[in-house]
């Protein structure tokens, strides 16, 4: 199931994949097994499914947008043929830090070649109509007024260079 399905300014669906922060283990490391690649693969698979079913999904999508008060000027922009959808990979800051080369996991699990391959995959995905944005979430989910998001504009390129 899609974690979240948003809408952009043109009325296009936006697939948002969420991950939790890693939990510490008894040896002081983290036990998180989710990867940025898995996040993107999950979001892309949902987006591809939406694109394939768009001729059937579009009318239900428009009805739902009207139900939640999206204006007709936005709805009128929704294309009949959908070439792609934006993807958002969102996780707490601790998730992203866990993959940086400053942690044991970041140093030992993923090398430069893997990050280069991941960046190349993201580029191909974008050229196929599925641009991906990475977001870091900070704050306490029990107090939504204190939540903050920060785009990770250079992820994963900063891990390569």
mmCIF file of C-alpha atoms in Angstrom:
data_model
loop_
_atom_site.group_PDB
_atom_site.id
_atom_site.type_symbol
_atom_site.label_atom_id
_atom_site.label_comp_id
_atom_site.label_asym_id
_atom_site.label_seq_id
_atom_site.Cartn_x
_atom_site.Cartn_y
_atom_site.Cartn_z
ATOM 1 C CA UNK A 1 0.000 0.000 0.000
ATOM 2 C CA UNK A 2 1.173 3.523 -0.777
ATOM 3 C CA UNK A 3 2.239 5.310 2.406
ATOM 4 C CA UNK A 4 0.924 8.701 1.266
ATOM 5 C CA UNK A 5 -0.507 9.998 -1.962
ATOM 6 C CA UNK A 6 -0.202 13.741 -2.387
ATOM 7 C CA UNK A 7 -1.113 16.093 -5.190
ATOM 8 C CA UNK A 8 1.088 18.635 -6.966
ATOM 9 C CA UNK A 9 0.053 22.061 -8.287
ATOM 10 C CA UNK A 10 -1.070 20.550 -11.596
ATOM 11 C CA UNK A 11 -3.287 17.963 -9.915
ATOM 12 C CA UNK A 12 -0.867 15.096 -10.570
ATOM 13 C CA UNK A 13 -0.516 12.416 -7.875
ATOM 14 C CA UNK A 14 2.720 12.446 -5.870
ATOM 15 C CA UNK A 15 3.826 9.149 -4.329
ATOM 16 C CA UNK A 16 5.357 9.604 -0.867
ATOM 17 C CA UNK A 17 7.276 6.718 0.662
ATOM 18 C CA UNK A 18 7.959 6.993 4.401
ATOM 19 C CA UNK A 19 10.561 5.205 6.492
ATOM 20 C CA UNK A 20 11.181 5.143 10.229
ATOM 21 C CA UNK A 21 14.435 6.067 11.886
ATOM 22 C CA UNK A 22 16.789 3.214 12.780
ATOM 23 C CA UNK A 23 16.597 1.646 16.217
ATOM 24 C CA UNK A 24 19.799 1.252 18.239
ATOM 25 C CA UNK A 25 21.100 -2.244 18.900
ATOM 26 C CA UNK A 26 22.869 -3.525 22.004
ATOM 27 C CA UNK A 27 26.276 -3.077 20.361
ATOM 28 C CA UNK A 28 25.698 0.661 19.863
ATOM 29 C CA UNK A 29 25.031 0.441 16.147
ATOM 30 C CA UNK A 30 21.693 0.764 14.433
ATOM 31 C CA UNK A 31 19.433 -2.068 13.384
ATOM 32 C CA UNK A 32 17.618 -0.382 10.537
ATOM 33 C CA UNK A 33 17.468 -2.564 7.450
ATOM 34 C CA UNK A 34 15.596 -0.175 5.161
ATOM 35 C CA UNK A 35 17.702 1.504 2.513
ATOM 36 C CA UNK A 36 17.272 4.621 0.377
ATOM 37 C CA UNK A 37 17.211 2.324 -2.661
ATOM 38 C CA UNK A 38 14.311 0.326 -1.233
ATOM 39 C CA UNK A 39 12.411 3.553 -0.568
ATOM 40 C CA UNK A 40 12.803 4.650 -4.162
ATOM 41 C CA UNK A 41 11.968 1.216 -5.578
ATOM 42 C CA UNK A 42 8.772 1.050 -3.527
ATOM 43 C CA UNK A 43 7.707 4.560 -4.532
ATOM 44 C CA UNK A 44 8.532 3.902 -8.187
ATOM 45 C CA UNK A 45 6.562 0.648 -8.242
ATOM 46 C CA UNK A 46 3.492 2.442 -6.877
ATOM 47 C CA UNK A 47 3.934 5.267 -9.383
ATOM 48 C CA UNK A 48 4.244 2.832 -12.275
ATOM 49 C CA UNK A 49 1.063 1.080 -11.133
ATOM 50 C CA UNK A 50 -0.774 4.413 -11.049
ATOM 51 C CA UNK A 51 0.529 5.316 -14.503
ATOM 52 C CA UNK A 52 -0.546 1.930 -15.930
ATOM 53 C CA UNK A 53 -4.045 2.227 -14.425
ATOM 54 C CA UNK A 54 -4.380 5.971 -15.076
ATOM 55 C CA UNK A 55 -7.203 5.629 -17.643
ATOM 56 C CA UNK A 56 -9.303 3.962 -14.911
ATOM 57 C CA UNK A 57 -7.821 5.761 -11.910
ATOM 58 C CA UNK A 58 -8.080 9.307 -13.284
ATOM 59 C CA UNK A 59 -11.846 9.763 -12.766
ATOM 60 C CA UNK A 60 -11.684 8.464 -9.188
ATOM 61 C CA UNK A 61 -8.691 10.755 -8.605
ATOM 62 C CA UNK A 62 -10.605 13.784 -9.874
ATOM 63 C CA UNK A 63 -13.618 12.888 -7.719
ATOM 64 C CA UNK A 64 -11.384 12.615 -4.652
ATOM 65 C CA UNK A 65 -9.691 15.939 -5.378
ATOM 66 C CA UNK A 66 -13.100 17.593 -5.620
ATOM 67 C CA UNK A 67 -14.116 15.955 -2.323
ATOM 68 C CA UNK A 68 -11.142 17.512 -0.544
ATOM 69 C CA UNK A 69 -11.713 20.948 -2.074
ATOM 70 C CA UNK A 70 -9.109 21.147 -4.811
ATOM 71 C CA UNK A 71 -10.159 23.944 -7.150
ATOM 72 C CA UNK A 72 -11.391 23.385 -10.689
ATOM 73 C CA UNK A 73 -8.504 25.398 -12.135
ATOM 74 C CA UNK A 74 -6.149 22.705 -10.801
ATOM 75 C CA UNK A 75 -8.437 19.831 -11.780
ATOM 76 C CA UNK A 76 -8.711 21.157 -15.324
ATOM 77 C CA UNK A 77 -4.910 20.733 -15.697
ATOM 78 C CA UNK A 78 -4.946 17.007 -14.940
ATOM 79 C CA UNK A 79 -3.761 15.238 -18.088
ATOM 80 C CA UNK A 80 -5.652 12.463 -19.800
ATOM 81 C CA UNK A 81 -2.383 10.637 -20.434
ATOM 82 C CA UNK A 82 0.013 10.447 -17.532
ATOM 83 C CA UNK A 83 3.678 10.191 -18.471
ATOM 84 C CA UNK A 84 5.084 10.085 -14.948
ATOM 85 C CA UNK A 85 4.680 11.092 -11.344
ATOM 86 C CA UNK A 86 6.925 12.776 -8.795
ATOM 87 C CA UNK A 87 8.317 10.576 -6.027
ATOM 88 C CA UNK A 88 9.137 11.675 -2.490
ATOM 89 C CA UNK A 89 11.342 9.627 -0.165
ATOM 90 C CA UNK A 90 10.808 10.925 3.375
ATOM 91 C CA UNK A 91 12.376 9.793 6.630
ATOM 92 C CA UNK A 92 13.608 11.179 9.950
ATOM 93 C CA UNK A 93 17.033 12.799 10.015
ATOM 94 C CA UNK A 94 18.375 9.737 11.873
ATOM 95 C CA UNK A 95 17.543 7.536 8.863
ATOM 96 C CA UNK A 96 19.610 9.721 6.536
ATOM 97 C CA UNK A 97 22.485 10.130 9.007
ATOM 98 C CA UNK A 98 22.658 6.348 9.321
ATOM 99 C CA UNK A 99 23.651 6.153 5.637
ATOM 100 C CA UNK A 100 26.324 8.866 5.723
ATOM 101 C CA UNK A 101 29.971 7.782 5.702
ATOM 102 C CA UNK A 102 30.314 9.080 9.275
ATOM 103 C CA UNK A 103 28.540 6.001 10.668
ATOM 104 C CA UNK A 104 29.708 2.382 10.674
ATOM 105 C CA UNK A 105 26.885 1.427 8.318
ATOM 106 C CA UNK A 106 27.606 4.328 6.014
ATOM 107 C CA UNK A 107 31.321 3.494 5.882
ATOM 108 C CA UNK A 108 31.052 -0.274 5.624
ATOM 109 C CA UNK A 109 27.835 -1.073 3.754
ATOM 110 C CA UNK A 110 27.796 1.330 0.830
ATOM 111 C CA UNK A 111 30.825 2.360 -1.158
ATOM 112 C CA UNK A 112 31.321 5.111 -3.688
ATOM 113 C CA UNK A 113 30.505 2.788 -6.611
ATOM 114 C CA UNK A 114 27.162 1.888 -5.077
ATOM 115 C CA UNK A 115 26.274 5.563 -4.549
ATOM 116 C CA UNK A 116 27.286 6.306 -8.141
ATOM 117 C CA UNK A 117 25.047 3.492 -9.389
ATOM 118 C CA UNK A 118 22.203 4.779 -7.198
ATOM 119 C CA UNK A 119 22.640 8.311 -8.580
ATOM 120 C CA UNK A 120 22.626 6.922 -12.115
ATOM 121 C CA UNK A 121 19.440 4.970 -11.356
ATOM 122 C CA UNK A 122 17.797 8.150 -10.018
ATOM 123 C CA UNK A 123 18.787 9.984 -13.188
ATOM 124 C CA UNK A 124 17.245 7.256 -15.363
ATOM 125 C CA UNK A 125 14.124 7.255 -13.220
ATOM 126 C CA UNK A 126 13.800 11.010 -13.642
ATOM 127 C CA UNK A 127 14.222 10.736 -17.407
ATOM 128 C CA UNK A 128 11.434 8.141 -17.362
ATOM 129 C CA UNK A 129 9.078 10.629 -15.715
ATOM 130 C CA UNK A 130 9.654 9.784 -12.070
ATOM 131 C CA UNK A 131 11.778 12.547 -10.526
ATOM 132 C CA UNK A 132 12.678 11.802 -6.920
ATOM 133 C CA UNK A 133 12.986 14.209 -4.011
ATOM 134 C CA UNK A 134 14.501 13.243 -0.662
ATOM 135 C CA UNK A 135 13.121 14.808 2.518
ATOM 136 C CA UNK A 136 14.374 14.766 6.101
ATOM 137 C CA UNK A 137 11.691 15.057 8.794
ATOM 138 C CA UNK A 138 12.487 16.476 12.238
ATOM 139 C CA UNK A 139 10.390 16.820 15.347
ATOM 140 C CA UNK A 140 7.924 14.728 17.279
ATOM 141 C CA UNK A 141 5.050 13.088 15.422
ATOM 142 C CA UNK A 142 2.885 13.516 18.538
ATOM 143 C CA UNK A 143 3.182 17.298 18.206
ATOM 144 C CA UNK A 144 2.643 18.039 14.530
ATOM 145 C CA UNK A 145 3.059 21.772 15.099
ATOM 146 C CA UNK A 146 6.730 21.073 15.791
ATOM 147 C CA UNK A 147 7.393 18.967 12.691
ATOM 148 C CA UNK A 148 9.788 20.357 10.123
ATOM 149 C CA UNK A 149 10.929 19.100 6.746
ATOM 150 C CA UNK A 150 14.212 19.723 5.029
ATOM 151 C CA UNK A 151 14.841 18.795 1.405
ATOM 152 C CA UNK A 152 18.075 16.864 0.906
ATOM 153 C CA UNK A 153 18.973 18.689 -2.283
ATOM 154 C CA UNK A 154 22.331 17.018 -2.827
ATOM 155 C CA UNK A 155 21.431 13.460 -1.848
ATOM 156 C CA UNK A 156 23.071 11.168 -2.915
ATOM 157 C CA UNK A 157 25.524 13.288 -4.948
ATOM 158 C CA UNK A 158 27.267 14.593 -1.819
ATOM 159 C CA UNK A 159 28.197 11.004 -0.966
ATOM 160 C CA UNK A 160 29.973 10.574 -4.289
ATOM 161 C CA UNK A 161 32.038 13.733 -4.538
#
